[in-house]
PDB file of C-alpha atoms in Angstrom:
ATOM      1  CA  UNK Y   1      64.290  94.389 132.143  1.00 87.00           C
ATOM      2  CA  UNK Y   2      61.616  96.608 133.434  1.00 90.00           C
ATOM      3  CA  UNK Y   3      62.714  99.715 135.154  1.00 91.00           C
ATOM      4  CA  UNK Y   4      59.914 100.590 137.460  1.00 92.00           C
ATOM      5  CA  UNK Y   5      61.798 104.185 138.546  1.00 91.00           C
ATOM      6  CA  UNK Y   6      65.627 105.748 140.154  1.00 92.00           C
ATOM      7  CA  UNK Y   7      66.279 107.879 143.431  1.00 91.00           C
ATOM      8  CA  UNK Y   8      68.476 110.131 143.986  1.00 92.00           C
ATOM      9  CA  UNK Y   9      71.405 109.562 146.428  1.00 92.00           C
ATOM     10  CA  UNK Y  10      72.434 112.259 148.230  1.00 94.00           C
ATOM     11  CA  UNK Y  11      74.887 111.944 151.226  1.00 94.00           C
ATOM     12  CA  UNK Y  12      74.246 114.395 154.284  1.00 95.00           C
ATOM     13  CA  UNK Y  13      76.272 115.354 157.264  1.00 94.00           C
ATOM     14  CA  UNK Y  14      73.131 114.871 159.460  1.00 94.00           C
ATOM     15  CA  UNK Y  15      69.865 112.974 158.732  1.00 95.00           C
ATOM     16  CA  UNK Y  16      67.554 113.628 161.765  1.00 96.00           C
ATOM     17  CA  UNK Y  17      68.265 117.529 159.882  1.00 96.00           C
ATOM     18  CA  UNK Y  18      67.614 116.466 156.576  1.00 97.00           C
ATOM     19  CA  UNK Y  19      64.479 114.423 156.604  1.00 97.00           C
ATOM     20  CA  UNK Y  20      62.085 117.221 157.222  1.00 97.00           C
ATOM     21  CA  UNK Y  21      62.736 119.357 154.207  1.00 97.00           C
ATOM     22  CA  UNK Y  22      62.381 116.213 151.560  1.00 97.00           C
ATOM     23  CA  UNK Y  23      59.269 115.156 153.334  1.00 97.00           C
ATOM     24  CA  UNK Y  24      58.151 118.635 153.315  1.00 96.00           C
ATOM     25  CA  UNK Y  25      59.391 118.860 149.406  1.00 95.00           C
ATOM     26  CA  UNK Y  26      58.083 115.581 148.911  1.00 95.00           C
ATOM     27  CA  UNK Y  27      54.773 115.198 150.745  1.00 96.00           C
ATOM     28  CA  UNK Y  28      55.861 111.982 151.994  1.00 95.00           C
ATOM     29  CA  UNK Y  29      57.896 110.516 155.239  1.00 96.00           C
ATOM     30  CA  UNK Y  30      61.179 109.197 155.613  1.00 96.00           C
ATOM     31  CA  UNK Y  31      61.374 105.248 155.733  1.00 92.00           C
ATOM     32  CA  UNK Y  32      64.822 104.800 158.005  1.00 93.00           C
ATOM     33  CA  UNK Y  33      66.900 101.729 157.813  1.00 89.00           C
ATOM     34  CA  UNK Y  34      71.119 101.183 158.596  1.00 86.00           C
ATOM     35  CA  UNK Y  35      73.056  99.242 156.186  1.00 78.00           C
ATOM     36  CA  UNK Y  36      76.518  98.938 157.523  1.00 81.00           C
ATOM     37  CA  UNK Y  37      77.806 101.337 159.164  1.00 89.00           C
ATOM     38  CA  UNK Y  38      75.495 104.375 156.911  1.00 93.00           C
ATOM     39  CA  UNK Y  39      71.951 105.306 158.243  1.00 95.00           C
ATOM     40  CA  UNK Y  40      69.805 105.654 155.211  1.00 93.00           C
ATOM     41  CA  UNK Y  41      66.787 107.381 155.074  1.00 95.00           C
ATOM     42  CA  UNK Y  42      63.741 106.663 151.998  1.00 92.00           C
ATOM     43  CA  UNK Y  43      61.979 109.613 150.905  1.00 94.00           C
ATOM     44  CA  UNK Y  44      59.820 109.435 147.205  1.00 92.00           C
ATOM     45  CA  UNK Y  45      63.118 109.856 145.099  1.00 92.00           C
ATOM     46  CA  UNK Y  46      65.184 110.603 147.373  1.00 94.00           C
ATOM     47  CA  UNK Y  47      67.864 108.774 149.310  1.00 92.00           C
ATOM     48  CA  UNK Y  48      69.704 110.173 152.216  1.00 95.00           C
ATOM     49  CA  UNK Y  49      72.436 108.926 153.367  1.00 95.00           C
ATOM     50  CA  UNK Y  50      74.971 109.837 156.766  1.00 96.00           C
ATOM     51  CA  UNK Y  51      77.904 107.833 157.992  1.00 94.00           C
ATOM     52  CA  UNK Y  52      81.107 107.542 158.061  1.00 94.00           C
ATOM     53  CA  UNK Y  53      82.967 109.620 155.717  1.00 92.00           C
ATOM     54  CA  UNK Y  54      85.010 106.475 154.210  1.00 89.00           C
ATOM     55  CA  UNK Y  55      81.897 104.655 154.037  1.00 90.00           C
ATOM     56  CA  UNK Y  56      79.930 107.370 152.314  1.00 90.00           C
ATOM     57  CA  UNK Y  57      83.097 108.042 149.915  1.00 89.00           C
ATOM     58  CA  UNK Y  58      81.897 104.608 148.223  1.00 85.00           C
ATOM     59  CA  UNK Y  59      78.450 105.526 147.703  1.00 87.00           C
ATOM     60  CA  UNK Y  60      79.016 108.378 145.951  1.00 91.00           C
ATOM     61  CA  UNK Y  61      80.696 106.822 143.805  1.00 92.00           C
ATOM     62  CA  UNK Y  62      77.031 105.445 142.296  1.00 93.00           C
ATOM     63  CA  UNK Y  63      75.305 107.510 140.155  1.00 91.00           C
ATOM     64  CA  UNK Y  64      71.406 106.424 141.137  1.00 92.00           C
ATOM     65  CA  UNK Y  65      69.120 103.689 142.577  1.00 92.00           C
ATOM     66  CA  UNK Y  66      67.324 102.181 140.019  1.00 94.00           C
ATOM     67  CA  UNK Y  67      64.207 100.543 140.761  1.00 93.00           C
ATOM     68  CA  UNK Y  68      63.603  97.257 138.864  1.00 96.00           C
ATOM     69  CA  UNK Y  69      61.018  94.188 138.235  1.00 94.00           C
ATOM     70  CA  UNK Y  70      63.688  91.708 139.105  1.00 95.00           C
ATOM     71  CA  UNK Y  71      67.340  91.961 139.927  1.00 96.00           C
ATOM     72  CA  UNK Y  72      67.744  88.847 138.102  1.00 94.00           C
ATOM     73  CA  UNK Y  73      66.899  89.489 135.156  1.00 95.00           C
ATOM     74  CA  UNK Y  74      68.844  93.282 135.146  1.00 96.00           C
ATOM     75  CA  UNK Y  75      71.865  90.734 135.945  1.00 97.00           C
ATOM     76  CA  UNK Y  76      71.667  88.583 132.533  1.00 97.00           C
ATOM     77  CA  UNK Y  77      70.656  91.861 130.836  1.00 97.00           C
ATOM     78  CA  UNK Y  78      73.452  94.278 132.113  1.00 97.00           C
ATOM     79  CA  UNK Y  79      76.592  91.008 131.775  1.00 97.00           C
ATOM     80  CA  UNK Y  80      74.759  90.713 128.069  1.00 96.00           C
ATOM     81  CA  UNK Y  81      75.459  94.590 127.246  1.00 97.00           C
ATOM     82  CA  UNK Y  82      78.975  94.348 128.587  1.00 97.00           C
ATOM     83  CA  UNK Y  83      78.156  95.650 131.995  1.00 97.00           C
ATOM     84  CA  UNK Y  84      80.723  94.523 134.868  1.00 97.00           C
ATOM     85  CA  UNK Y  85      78.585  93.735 137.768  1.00 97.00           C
ATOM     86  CA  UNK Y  86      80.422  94.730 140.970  1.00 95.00           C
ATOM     87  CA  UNK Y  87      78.790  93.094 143.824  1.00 92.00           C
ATOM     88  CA  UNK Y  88      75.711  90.975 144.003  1.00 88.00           C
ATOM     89  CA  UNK Y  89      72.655  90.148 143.473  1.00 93.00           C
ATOM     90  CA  UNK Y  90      72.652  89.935 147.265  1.00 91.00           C
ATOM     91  CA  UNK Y  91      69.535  90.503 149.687  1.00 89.00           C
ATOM     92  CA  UNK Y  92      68.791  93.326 151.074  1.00 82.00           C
ATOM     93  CA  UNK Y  93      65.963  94.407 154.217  1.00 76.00           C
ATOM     94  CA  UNK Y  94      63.515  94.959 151.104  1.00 77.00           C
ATOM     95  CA  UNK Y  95      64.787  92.838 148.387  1.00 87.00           C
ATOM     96  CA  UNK Y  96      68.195  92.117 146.289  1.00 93.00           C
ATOM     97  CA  UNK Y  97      70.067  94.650 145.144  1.00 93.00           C
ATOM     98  CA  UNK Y  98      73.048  94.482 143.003  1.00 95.00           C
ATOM     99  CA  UNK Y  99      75.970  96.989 141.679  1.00 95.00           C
ATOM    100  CA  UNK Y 100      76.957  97.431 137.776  1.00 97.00           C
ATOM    101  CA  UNK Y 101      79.674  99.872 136.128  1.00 96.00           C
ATOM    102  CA  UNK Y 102      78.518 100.243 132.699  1.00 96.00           C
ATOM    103  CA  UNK Y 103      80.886 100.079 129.704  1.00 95.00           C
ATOM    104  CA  UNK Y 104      80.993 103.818 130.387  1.00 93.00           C
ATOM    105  CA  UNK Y 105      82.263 103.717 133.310  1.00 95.00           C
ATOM    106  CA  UNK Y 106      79.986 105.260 135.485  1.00 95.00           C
ATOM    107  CA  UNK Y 107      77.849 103.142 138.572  1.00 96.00           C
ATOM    108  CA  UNK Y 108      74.403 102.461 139.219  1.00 96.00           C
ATOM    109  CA  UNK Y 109      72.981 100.355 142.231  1.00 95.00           C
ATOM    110  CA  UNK Y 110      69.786  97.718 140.599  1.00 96.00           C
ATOM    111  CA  UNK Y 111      67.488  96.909 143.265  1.00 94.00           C
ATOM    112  CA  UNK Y 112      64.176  95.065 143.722  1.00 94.00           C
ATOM    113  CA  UNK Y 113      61.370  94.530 146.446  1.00 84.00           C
ATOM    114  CA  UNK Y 114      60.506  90.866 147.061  1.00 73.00           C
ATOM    115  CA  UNK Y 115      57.922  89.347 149.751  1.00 50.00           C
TER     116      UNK Y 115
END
């Protein structure tokens, strides 16, 4: 499995606030997009995220973002290392992502970018 990078999530009480200062830390602009009921907001590492607190209560539960060749392939890999995959490979606006808890417990959203 190639891991091409990880972002940061971090959950905000309001984006149209946040965005600024990580495009000013980051040099770069926010790419928006809603999933659910949470606005998300793409910025280099970082991934901001406002919603509704019981929705954002679950996604803090994951660790990172991982970046990845193909969400396929982290699949085989991660069920082959014991991993329990929580929810996917689905699509997603950009790609697939999926959801593993590694034998250590702790969560980490796999994603790639198809198309």
């Amino acid at each position: 499995m190639e891991i091409l990078g990880a972002s940061l999530r971090i959950c905000v009480d309001d984006l149209d606030t946040a965005i600024p200062f990580y495009e000013c830390l980051t040099g770069g602009t926010a790419l928006r997009f809603g999933r659910g009921g949470v606005q998300v907001a793409a910025i280099g590492s970082f991934l901001l995220m406002s919603g509704p607190e019981a929705e954002l209560e679950v996604l803090r539960k994951v660790a990172a973002t991982i970046a990845v060749k193909d969400v396929t392939e982290a699949h085989r890999l991660l069920t082959g290392l014991g991993a329990r995959i929580i929810a996917g490979p689905v699509p997603t606006p950009a790609g697939r992502n999926l959801l593993a808890m590694h034998p250590d417990g702790s969560i980490f959203e796999y994603v790639d970018q198809t198309g």
